[in-house]
Tab-separated table of C-alpha atoms in Angstrom:
chain	number	residue	atom	x	y	z
A	1	MET	CA	16.966	32.444	-5.650
A	2	SER	CA	16.572	30.165	-2.681
A	3	VAL	CA	16.396	31.337	0.882
A	4	SER	CA	19.628	29.916	2.086
A	5	ASN	CA	20.807	32.077	4.947
A	6	GLN	CA	19.731	34.426	7.698
A	7	HIS	CA	20.364	37.510	5.551
A	8	ASP	CA	18.023	36.297	2.827
A	9	TYR	CA	15.482	35.352	5.461
A	10	ASP	CA	15.610	38.775	7.117
A	11	TYR	CA	15.198	40.402	3.726
A	12	LEU	CA	12.180	38.260	2.960
A	13	MET	CA	10.605	39.040	6.320
A	14	TYR	CA	11.099	42.732	5.621
A	15	MET	CA	9.423	42.329	2.224
A	16	ILE	CA	6.534	40.416	3.736
A	17	LYS	CA	5.992	43.014	6.463
A	18	THR	CA	6.070	45.793	3.881
A	19	GLU	CA	3.507	43.951	1.789
A	20	GLU	CA	1.313	43.368	4.832
A	21	LYS	CA	0.501	47.077	4.990
A	22	THR	CA	-1.213	46.973	1.614
A	23	ILE	CA	-2.922	43.570	1.701
A	24	ASP	CA	-6.018	42.466	3.604
A	25	ASN	CA	-4.785	40.628	6.696
A	26	SER	CA	-7.362	37.830	6.558
A	27	VAL	CA	-6.182	36.851	3.092
A	28	LEU	CA	-2.614	37.232	4.203
A	29	THR	CA	-2.919	34.650	6.921
A	30	GLU	CA	-3.891	31.918	4.497
A	31	MET	CA	-2.240	33.009	1.273
A	32	MET	CA	1.074	34.312	2.560
A	33	PRO	CA	3.705	31.708	3.350
A	34	ARG	CA	5.539	31.867	6.640
A	35	TRP	CA	9.224	31.068	6.519
A	36	PHE	CA	10.341	27.964	8.362
A	37	PRO	CA	13.997	27.051	8.819
A	38	VAL	CA	15.032	23.529	7.817
A	39	LYS	CA	16.275	21.672	10.865
A	40	ARG	CA	17.121	18.329	9.269
A	41	VAL	CA	16.989	16.573	5.891
A	42	GLN	CA	16.945	12.775	5.646
A	43	ARG	CA	17.108	10.673	2.494
A	44	ASN	CA	14.495	7.899	2.800
A	45	THR	CA	14.955	6.195	-0.574
A	46	HIS	CA	16.692	6.948	-3.872
A	47	ASP	CA	14.041	9.571	-4.704
A	48	THR	CA	12.254	10.344	-1.444
A	49	PHE	CA	13.359	12.522	1.442
A	50	THR	CA	12.042	13.925	4.686
A	51	ILE	CA	12.512	17.473	5.907
A	52	ASP	CA	12.050	18.587	9.497
A	53	LEU	CA	11.027	22.225	9.820
A	54	GLU	CA	11.114	24.395	12.897
A	55	PRO	CA	7.893	26.407	13.338
A	56	PRO	CA	8.754	30.075	13.897
A	57	ASP	CA	6.066	30.303	16.615
A	58	GLY	CA	7.541	27.305	18.403
A	59	ASN	CA	4.725	24.889	17.559
A	60	PHE	CA	2.488	23.806	14.706
A	61	LYS	CA	-0.844	22.064	15.265
A	62	PHE	CA	-2.382	19.771	12.666
A	63	ASP	CA	-4.569	16.706	12.349
A	64	PRO	CA	-3.439	13.488	10.631
A	65	GLY	CA	-4.184	13.657	6.910
A	66	GLN	CA	-3.849	17.429	6.531
A	67	PHE	CA	-1.389	19.024	4.142
A	68	ASN	CA	0.654	22.185	3.756
A	69	MET	CA	1.563	24.257	0.730
A	70	LEU	CA	5.348	24.335	0.682
A	71	TYR	CA	7.001	27.154	-1.205
A	72	MET	CA	10.486	27.171	-2.695
A	73	PHE	CA	11.191	30.819	-3.198
A	74	GLY	CA	11.531	31.643	-6.887
A	75	VAL	CA	10.621	28.106	-7.975
A	76	GLY	CA	7.064	27.360	-6.949
A	77	GLU	CA	4.673	25.890	-4.449
A	78	VAL	CA	3.476	22.313	-3.944
A	79	ALA	CA	0.929	20.589	-1.733
A	80	ILE	CA	2.625	18.120	0.608
A	81	SER	CA	0.954	16.044	3.308
A	82	ILE	CA	2.278	16.367	6.811
A	83	SER	CA	3.972	13.113	7.779
A	84	GLY	CA	5.135	13.716	11.338
A	85	ASP	CA	3.698	13.029	14.746
A	86	PRO	CA	0.812	15.398	15.585
A	87	ALA	CA	1.815	15.179	19.243
A	88	GLN	CA	5.211	16.696	18.484
A	89	GLU	CA	4.160	20.211	17.658
A	90	GLN	CA	7.629	21.698	17.837
A	91	ILE	CA	8.692	19.906	14.620
A	92	LEU	CA	6.859	19.979	11.308
A	93	ILE	CA	7.730	16.989	9.130
A	94	HIS	CA	7.082	16.370	5.438
A	95	THR	CA	8.144	13.399	3.333
A	96	ILE	CA	8.557	14.377	-0.287
A	97	ARG	CA	9.202	12.542	-3.517
A	98	ALA	CA	11.539	14.430	-5.855
A	99	VAL	CA	9.427	14.207	-8.980
A	100	GLY	CA	8.744	17.717	-10.335
A	101	SER	CA	10.657	20.973	-10.654
A	102	VAL	CA	9.781	22.223	-7.142
A	103	THR	CA	10.342	18.976	-5.295
A	104	LYS	CA	13.596	18.370	-7.184
A	105	ARG	CA	14.820	21.718	-5.859
A	106	MET	CA	13.607	20.749	-2.402
A	107	TRP	CA	15.788	17.643	-2.663
A	108	GLU	CA	18.753	20.022	-2.508
A	109	LEU	CA	17.609	21.661	0.751
A	110	LYS	CA	19.984	21.510	3.670
A	111	LYS	CA	19.951	22.414	7.317
A	112	GLY	CA	19.612	26.153	7.804
A	113	ASP	CA	17.751	26.823	4.536
A	114	TYR	CA	14.279	28.332	4.668
A	115	ILE	CA	11.106	27.368	2.887
A	116	GLY	CA	7.647	28.941	2.866
A	117	VAL	CA	4.761	27.155	4.550
A	118	ARG	CA	1.026	27.750	4.258
A	119	GLY	CA	-1.372	25.560	6.151
A	120	PRO	CA	-2.443	23.235	7.576
A	121	PHE	CA	-5.234	22.681	5.061
A	122	GLY	CA	-7.924	20.097	4.434
A	123	THR	CA	-9.799	17.365	6.218
A	124	HIS	CA	-8.287	14.654	8.390
A	125	TRP	CA	-8.355	10.879	8.852
A	126	PRO	CA	-11.174	9.744	11.173
A	127	VAL	CA	-8.848	8.661	13.968
A	128	ASN	CA	-10.838	10.054	16.892
A	129	GLU	CA	-14.121	9.087	15.232
A	130	SER	CA	-13.071	5.429	14.959
A	131	VAL	CA	-12.555	4.692	18.642
A	132	GLY	CA	-13.597	1.113	19.399
A	133	ASN	CA	-13.145	-0.107	15.834
A	134	ASP	CA	-10.532	-2.268	14.187
A	135	ILE	CA	-8.370	-0.056	11.992
A	136	VAL	CA	-7.018	-1.113	8.619
A	137	ILE	CA	-4.510	1.230	7.039
A	138	ILE	CA	-3.624	0.519	3.426
A	139	ALA	CA	-0.854	2.512	1.796
A	140	GLY	CA	0.787	2.368	-1.606
A	141	GLY	CA	4.167	3.943	-2.375
A	142	ILE	CA	4.562	7.398	-0.881
A	143	GLY	CA	0.941	7.119	0.293
A	144	LEU	CA	2.353	5.876	3.579
A	145	ALA	CA	3.545	9.405	4.405
A	146	PRO	CA	0.073	11.017	4.789
A	147	LEU	CA	-1.019	8.028	6.865
A	148	ARG	CA	1.935	8.028	9.256
A	149	PRO	CA	0.511	10.766	11.524
A	150	SER	CA	-2.631	8.683	12.015
A	151	ILE	CA	-0.508	5.641	12.929
A	152	TYR	CA	1.310	7.735	15.547
A	153	ARG	CA	-1.980	8.942	16.998
A	154	LEU	CA	-3.529	5.457	16.970
A	155	LEU	CA	-0.529	3.960	18.736
A	156	ALA	CA	-0.458	6.799	21.266
A	157	ASN	CA	-4.022	5.809	22.159
A	158	ARG	CA	-3.611	2.117	21.516
A	159	ASP	CA	-6.074	0.888	24.163
A	160	LYS	CA	-8.952	2.771	22.505
A	161	TYR	CA	-8.920	0.641	19.355
A	162	GLY	CA	-9.355	-2.978	18.368
A	163	ARG	CA	-6.916	-4.520	15.944
A	164	ILE	CA	-4.602	-2.213	14.049
A	165	VAL	CA	-3.471	-3.523	10.680
A	166	LEU	CA	-1.090	-1.843	8.257
A	167	LEU	CA	-0.867	-3.143	4.689
A	168	TYR	CA	1.827	-1.493	2.624
A	169	GLY	CA	2.762	-1.930	-1.018
A	170	ALA	CA	5.818	-0.488	-2.726
A	171	ARG	CA	7.288	-0.756	-6.197
A	172	THR	CA	10.499	-2.596	-5.270
A	173	PRO	CA	12.314	-3.354	-1.981
A	174	LYS	CA	14.467	-0.229	-2.420
A	175	ASP	CA	11.318	1.924	-2.616
A	176	ILE	CA	10.040	0.881	0.804
A	177	LEU	CA	9.466	4.006	2.851
A	178	TYR	CA	10.224	4.276	6.593
A	179	ARG	CA	11.760	0.805	6.549
A	180	LYS	CA	13.127	0.977	10.109
A	181	GLU	CA	9.832	2.254	11.458
A	182	LEU	CA	7.931	-0.489	9.606
A	183	GLU	CA	10.219	-3.050	11.212
A	184	GLY	CA	9.534	-1.490	14.612
A	185	TRP	CA	5.769	-1.556	14.094
A	186	ARG	CA	5.956	-5.123	12.856
A	187	ALA	CA	7.817	-6.144	16.008
A	188	ARG	CA	4.988	-4.865	18.221
A	189	PHE	CA	2.566	-7.391	19.683
A	190	ASP	CA	-0.379	-5.033	19.238
A	191	MET	CA	-0.100	-4.250	15.533
A	192	GLU	CA	-0.207	-6.360	12.376
A	193	VAL	CA	2.014	-5.224	9.509
A	194	HIS	CA	2.224	-6.758	6.038
A	195	VAL	CA	4.508	-5.428	3.317
A	196	THR	CA	4.598	-6.411	-0.331
A	197	VAL	CA	6.419	-5.163	-3.409
A	198	ASP	CA	5.404	-5.250	-7.063
A	199	ARG	CA	8.724	-6.654	-8.242
A	200	ALA	CA	11.883	-8.084	-6.706
A	201	TYR	CA	14.954	-10.162	-7.380
A	202	ALA	CA	15.479	-13.550	-5.811
A	203	ASP	CA	17.331	-12.151	-2.780
A	204	TRP	CA	14.069	-10.571	-1.478
A	205	LYS	CA	12.551	-12.741	1.240
A	206	GLY	CA	9.338	-10.769	1.651
A	207	MET	CA	6.126	-10.810	-0.337
A	208	VAL	CA	5.769	-10.006	-4.038
A	209	GLY	CA	2.319	-9.031	-5.315
A	210	VAL	CA	-0.024	-6.054	-5.363
A	211	VAL	CA	-1.130	-4.611	-2.037
A	212	THR	CA	-4.680	-5.911	-2.527
A	213	THR	CA	-3.394	-9.489	-2.190
A	214	LEU	CA	-2.644	-8.697	1.462
A	215	ILE	CA	-6.281	-7.967	2.320
A	216	PRO	CA	-7.443	-11.605	2.602
A	217	ARG	CA	-4.409	-12.356	4.836
A	218	ALA	CA	-5.101	-9.574	7.331
A	219	HIS	CA	-6.970	-10.208	10.582
A	220	PHE	CA	-9.796	-7.764	11.275
A	221	ASP	CA	-13.527	-7.755	11.816
A	222	PRO	CA	-14.987	-6.247	8.622
A	223	MET	CA	-18.253	-5.312	10.342
A	224	ASN	CA	-16.413	-3.111	12.846
A	225	THR	CA	-13.560	-1.756	10.785
A	226	THR	CA	-12.493	1.686	9.672
A	227	ALA	CA	-10.223	1.559	6.635
A	228	MET	CA	-7.935	4.405	5.608
A	229	ILE	CA	-6.386	4.209	2.159
A	230	CYS	CA	-3.789	6.369	0.460
A	231	GLY	CA	-1.920	5.681	-2.750
A	232	PRO	CA	-2.294	5.973	-6.511
A	233	GLU	CA	-5.965	6.300	-7.436
A	234	ILE	CA	-6.080	3.048	-9.375
A	235	MET	CA	-4.587	1.201	-6.413
A	236	MET	CA	-7.258	2.724	-4.160
A	237	ARG	CA	-9.997	1.701	-6.617
A	238	PHE	CA	-9.082	-1.977	-6.460
A	239	THR	CA	-8.377	-1.828	-2.722
A	240	ILE	CA	-11.849	-0.422	-2.001
A	241	GLN	CA	-13.498	-3.219	-3.981
A	242	ASP	CA	-11.469	-5.905	-2.207
A	243	LEU	CA	-12.248	-4.412	1.215
A	244	HIS	CA	-15.914	-4.294	0.302
A	245	LYS	CA	-15.735	-7.898	-0.894
A	246	ARG	CA	-14.318	-8.750	2.524
A	247	GLY	CA	-17.334	-7.072	4.120
A	248	VAL	CA	-16.219	-3.520	4.976
A	249	ASP	CA	-18.998	-1.002	4.418
A	250	TYR	CA	-18.260	1.846	1.984
A	251	GLU	CA	-19.130	4.327	4.732
A	252	ASN	CA	-16.239	3.043	6.794
A	253	ILE	CA	-13.690	3.347	4.006
A	254	TYR	CA	-11.761	6.627	3.803
A	255	VAL	CA	-9.498	7.710	0.967
A	256	SER	CA	-7.085	10.576	0.461
A	257	MET	CA	-7.538	12.211	-2.932
A	258	GLU	CA	-4.978	14.153	-4.891
A	259	ARG	CA	-5.431	16.823	-7.547
A	260	ASN	CA	-3.567	19.928	-8.589
A	261	MET	CA	-3.868	22.017	-5.428
A	262	LYS	CA	-2.953	25.686	-5.705
A	263	CYS	CA	-4.597	28.088	-3.247
A	264	GLY	CA	-5.396	25.548	-0.528
A	265	ILE	CA	-8.576	27.360	0.542
A	266	GLY	CA	-11.086	26.570	-2.201
A	267	PHE	CA	-10.729	29.855	-4.108
A	268	CYS	CA	-8.920	29.039	-7.296
A	269	GLY	CA	-10.784	25.891	-8.387
A	270	HIS	CA	-7.722	24.012	-9.618
A	271	CYS	CA	-8.520	21.013	-7.457
A	272	GLN	CA	-12.244	20.896	-8.155
A	273	TYR	CA	-13.612	17.379	-7.839
A	274	GLY	CA	-17.255	17.270	-8.815
A	275	SER	CA	-18.944	19.844	-6.623
A	276	SER	CA	-16.169	19.840	-4.023
A	277	PHE	CA	-12.669	21.213	-3.756
A	278	ILE	CA	-10.104	18.686	-2.640
A	279	CYS	CA	-8.001	21.289	-0.834
A	280	LYS	CA	-10.933	22.338	1.348
A	281	ASP	CA	-13.462	19.469	1.390
A	282	GLY	CA	-10.726	16.832	1.127
A	283	PRO	CA	-8.159	15.463	0.786
A	284	VAL	CA	-9.640	12.825	3.103
A	285	TYR	CA	-13.141	11.748	2.102
A	286	PRO	CA	-15.389	8.918	3.191
A	287	TYR	CA	-15.604	6.780	0.074
A	288	SER	CA	-19.405	6.793	0.312
A	289	ALA	CA	-19.347	10.572	-0.293
A	290	ILE	CA	-17.418	10.364	-3.555
A	291	LYS	CA	-18.372	6.876	-4.736
A	292	ASP	CA	-20.125	8.149	-7.863
A	293	LEU	CA	-17.296	10.514	-8.756
A	294	PHE	CA	-14.627	7.928	-8.143
A	295	VAL	CA	-15.640	5.812	-11.095
A	296	LYS	CA	-16.411	8.785	-13.337
A	297	ARG	CA	-13.783	9.446	-15.977
A	298	GLU	CA	-12.247	12.814	-16.819
A	299	ILE	CA	-12.831	14.340	-13.391
B	1	MET	CA	-3.321	-40.366	8.006
B	2	MET	CA	-5.768	-40.396	5.086
B	3	GLU	CA	-8.537	-39.172	7.393
B	4	THR	CA	-6.401	-36.233	8.482
B	5	LEU	CA	-5.674	-35.289	4.893
B	6	GLU	CA	-9.340	-35.593	4.002
B	7	HIS	CA	-10.230	-33.306	6.888
B	8	LEU	CA	-7.540	-30.782	5.916
B	9	LEU	CA	-8.739	-30.752	2.325
B	10	SER	CA	-12.405	-30.405	3.234
B	11	GLU	CA	-11.582	-27.421	5.468
B	12	HIS	CA	-9.520	-25.620	2.853
B	13	PRO	CA	-11.262	-22.632	1.180
B	14	PHE	CA	-10.208	-23.902	-2.245
B	15	LEU	CA	-12.332	-27.013	-1.863
B	16	LYS	CA	-15.029	-25.529	0.344
B	17	GLY	CA	-18.508	-26.675	-0.596
B	18	LEU	CA	-17.278	-29.593	-2.675
B	19	ASP	CA	-19.319	-32.799	-2.389
B	20	PRO	CA	-17.695	-35.042	0.283
B	21	LYS	CA	-17.480	-37.883	-2.234
B	22	TYR	CA	-15.225	-35.695	-4.386
B	23	ILE	CA	-13.103	-34.739	-1.383
B	24	GLN	CA	-12.652	-38.434	-0.809
B	25	LEU	CA	-11.646	-38.937	-4.460
B	26	ILE	CA	-9.159	-36.053	-4.282
B	27	THR	CA	-7.719	-37.333	-1.026
B	28	GLY	CA	-6.778	-40.482	-2.895
B	29	CYS	CA	-4.386	-38.376	-4.961
B	30	ALA	CA	-3.005	-36.361	-2.006
B	31	SER	CA	0.047	-36.616	0.216
B	32	ASN	CA	1.749	-34.514	2.856
B	33	ILE	CA	5.000	-32.870	1.884
B	34	ARG	CA	7.525	-30.439	3.315
B	35	PHE	CA	10.163	-28.226	1.716
B	36	ASP	CA	13.144	-26.675	3.475
B	37	ALA	CA	14.077	-23.048	2.945
B	38	GLY	CA	15.843	-22.690	-0.403
B	39	GLN	CA	14.521	-25.962	-1.768
B	40	ILE	CA	13.344	-25.906	-5.375
B	41	ILE	CA	9.775	-27.160	-5.583
B	42	ILE	CA	9.185	-26.904	-9.307
B	43	ARG	CA	11.437	-25.972	-12.202
B	44	GLU	CA	10.510	-24.397	-15.519
B	45	GLY	CA	10.255	-26.884	-18.394
B	46	GLU	CA	9.871	-29.958	-16.230
B	47	GLU	CA	6.780	-32.120	-16.279
B	48	ALA	CA	3.923	-30.617	-14.279
B	49	ASP	CA	2.682	-33.707	-12.517
B	50	GLN	CA	1.563	-32.181	-9.208
B	51	PHE	CA	0.084	-29.147	-7.588
B	52	TYR	CA	0.299	-27.995	-4.003
B	53	ILE	CA	-1.940	-26.557	-1.340
B	54	ILE	CA	0.396	-24.589	0.923
B	55	ARG	CA	-0.497	-25.206	4.550
B	56	GLN	CA	2.233	-23.107	6.086
B	57	GLY	CA	5.277	-21.308	4.737
B	58	LYS	CA	6.292	-19.067	1.891
B	59	VAL	CA	7.086	-19.884	-1.734
B	60	ALA	CA	8.536	-17.577	-4.405
B	61	LEU	CA	7.390	-18.036	-8.004
B	62	GLN	CA	10.368	-17.087	-10.112
B	63	ILE	CA	11.394	-16.718	-13.704
B	64	TYR	CA	15.020	-16.849	-14.732
B	65	THR	CA	16.386	-14.103	-16.985
B	66	PRO	CA	19.867	-14.197	-18.480
B	67	THR	CA	20.488	-10.530	-17.655
B	68	HIS	CA	19.015	-10.189	-14.149
B	69	GLY	CA	19.053	-13.743	-12.832
B	70	SER	CA	15.916	-14.950	-11.090
B	71	ILE	CA	13.073	-12.447	-10.709
B	72	ILE	CA	10.254	-13.110	-8.271
B	73	ILE	CA	6.898	-12.718	-9.962
B	74	ASP	CA	4.683	-13.733	-7.073
B	75	THR	CA	4.894	-14.951	-3.500
B	76	LEU	CA	2.546	-17.613	-2.223
B	77	THR	CA	1.877	-18.318	1.404
B	78	ASP	CA	-0.480	-20.063	3.852
B	79	GLY	CA	-3.594	-21.322	2.107
B	80	ASP	CA	-2.433	-20.503	-1.414
B	81	ILE	CA	-2.500	-22.899	-4.351
B	82	LEU	CA	0.732	-23.521	-6.214
B	83	GLY	CA	0.564	-24.670	-9.829
B	84	TRP	CA	-2.069	-25.230	-12.460
B	85	SER	CA	0.099	-26.404	-15.351
B	86	TRP	CA	-0.824	-30.010	-14.476
B	87	LEU	CA	-4.283	-29.154	-15.813
B	88	ILE	CA	-3.301	-27.655	-19.154
B	89	PRO	CA	-1.409	-29.407	-21.974
B	90	PRO	CA	1.500	-29.866	-22.493
B	91	TYR	CA	1.619	-30.236	-18.667
B	92	GLN	CA	4.932	-28.466	-18.232
B	93	TRP	CA	5.907	-25.921	-15.566
B	94	ARG	CA	6.251	-22.382	-16.904
B	95	PHE	CA	8.077	-20.966	-13.875
B	96	ASP	CA	10.319	-21.983	-11.019
B	97	ALA	CA	9.028	-22.210	-7.459
B	98	VAL	CA	11.388	-22.027	-4.489
B	99	ALA	CA	10.576	-22.323	-0.788
B	100	ILE	CA	11.696	-19.111	0.908
B	101	GLU	CA	11.175	-20.634	4.325
B	102	LEU	CA	10.237	-24.028	5.722
B	103	THR	CA	7.012	-24.858	3.905
B	104	ARG	CA	4.457	-27.556	4.613
B	105	ALA	CA	2.002	-28.435	1.888
B	106	ILE	CA	-0.403	-31.015	0.564
B	107	ALA	CA	0.800	-32.347	-2.782
B	108	LEU	CA	-1.835	-33.506	-5.236
B	109	ASP	CA	-0.928	-35.887	-8.014
B	110	GLY	CA	-1.918	-34.187	-11.261
B	111	LYS	CA	-2.092	-37.312	-13.430
B	112	CYS	CA	-4.207	-39.089	-10.833
B	113	LEU	CA	-6.567	-36.096	-10.666
B	114	ARG	CA	-6.731	-35.689	-14.447
B	115	ASN	CA	-7.806	-39.314	-14.768
B	116	LYS	CA	-10.488	-38.842	-12.139
B	117	CYS	CA	-11.712	-35.681	-13.843
B	118	GLU	CA	-11.902	-37.484	-17.188
B	119	ALA	CA	-13.899	-40.238	-15.570
B	120	ASP	CA	-16.246	-37.785	-13.806
B	121	HIS	CA	-16.745	-34.495	-15.633
B	122	ASN	CA	-18.658	-33.024	-12.710
B	123	LEU	CA	-15.517	-33.270	-10.609
B	124	GLY	CA	-13.553	-31.801	-13.518
B	125	TYR	CA	-15.967	-28.876	-13.771
B	126	GLU	CA	-15.844	-28.204	-10.021
B	127	LEU	CA	-12.049	-28.136	-10.065
B	128	LEU	CA	-11.916	-25.988	-13.198
B	129	LYS	CA	-14.275	-23.455	-11.596
B	130	ARG	CA	-11.980	-23.219	-8.583
B	131	PHE	CA	-8.809	-22.933	-10.631
B	132	SER	CA	-10.424	-20.317	-12.899
B	133	SER	CA	-11.048	-18.175	-9.851
B	134	ILE	CA	-7.371	-18.396	-8.855
B	135	VAL	CA	-6.228	-17.664	-12.407
B	136	ASP	CA	-8.560	-14.647	-12.433
B	137	GLU	CA	-7.107	-13.280	-9.160
B	138	ARG	CA	-3.525	-13.764	-10.328
B	139	LEU	CA	-4.278	-12.206	-13.721
B	140	GLU	CA	-5.795	-9.134	-12.042
B	141	SER	CA	-2.787	-8.847	-9.762
B	142	THR	CA	-0.426	-9.146	-12.738
B	143	ARG	CA	-2.363	-6.539	-14.723
B	144	LEU	CA	-2.221	-4.111	-11.821
B	145	ARG	CA	1.516	-4.562	-11.543
B	146	LEU	CA	1.868	-4.047	-15.301
B	147	LEU	CA	0.446	-0.565	-14.739
B	148	ASP	CA	3.442	0.190	-12.535
B	149	VAL	CA	1.262	2.517	-10.444
B	150	TYR	CA	4.050	3.621	-8.109
B	151	ASP	CA	6.258	4.849	-10.920
B	152	LYS	CA	6.729	8.587	-11.384
B	153	ASP	CA	4.001	10.015	-13.602
């Protein structure tokens, strides 16, 4: 069953309110999803889409890098990073890749449907903490989505930062996320944007090569740089080493980690990473804090 | 003209730290060159008699496949080195290279350099060290792409 109309929604609200009488309220607030109507669905690529949700309270506050648990009624729940503008609290935006059973069902969502939301959870990108620094944002694949809120916030406070560099790698040209927005950022005089793809046919006029090959081409002062990285773990591993080779201190490199998140509040232990829980102590970590774990296998 | 080339070569990261006498030797094998957008620079199977230091522009390294046409395997741009087949027998290009946009480069005569390297093994060793580093970077990049990290798990 999916929550597809007002009747279903009203029924669910009734059920939730009935349940509330028997469950501890403090647990309820974090473990019970709230139902958000879908305001808009956009297809970004052949397998990635963005849904705009309307917060029932009228606004939703979050910090760049945080995530929500999104619940498809009767199907399951998944952790999805918030990808919208933190300044626009009246719309909650998530960009999702249709890859598993829940997200494939989410692909079918349309305006007026409802989905459950718990959150926001987790730590955030050090946007406010990096005032005065050059900022290097390195994203791979759908890893651009969790970083987009930080780009919005950085650009909204542009005069507080030095250079802002975005390096983005995708699988092929048709996998490039937020293409129009990337073009807009690239056209700005106060931001440097480089895009590369892993493979392309001869009609592609952009760069081909892994995202790490963009690091030597980017203009930033390594001694005064904060780097934020999000993408597949192996991509982050090589990116960190290349940034360090360029002179960026490990303490100034931040990564967003991903594991199987379930409860979102550090109870269940599914996302345990060494002595920390990614849902609570992450997903954004300074690399220096997890350096030893990062290279450890089977964690 | 030769002085300008010598200066450009001595400033390039690829040759950084090389004894000035070797820069002078290399300059003797160098010339300025430009390619228009769409111009083929090297073609698979042909004799590899030169290599290029790209000063400005963008070059696609391509391989032709009967089923998909030309596939880009790498893009080279400002400061990159194009071609090392001149150094390795049978001195034949293994890929195509096409200028994507107007590209200015320094062309280095491979035969001329090979002869100078044979005559002075120290120069040969210095060049091999530098090319090994490029081969290492490109191999790492290729290996990472082989992993296809952005594919669905």
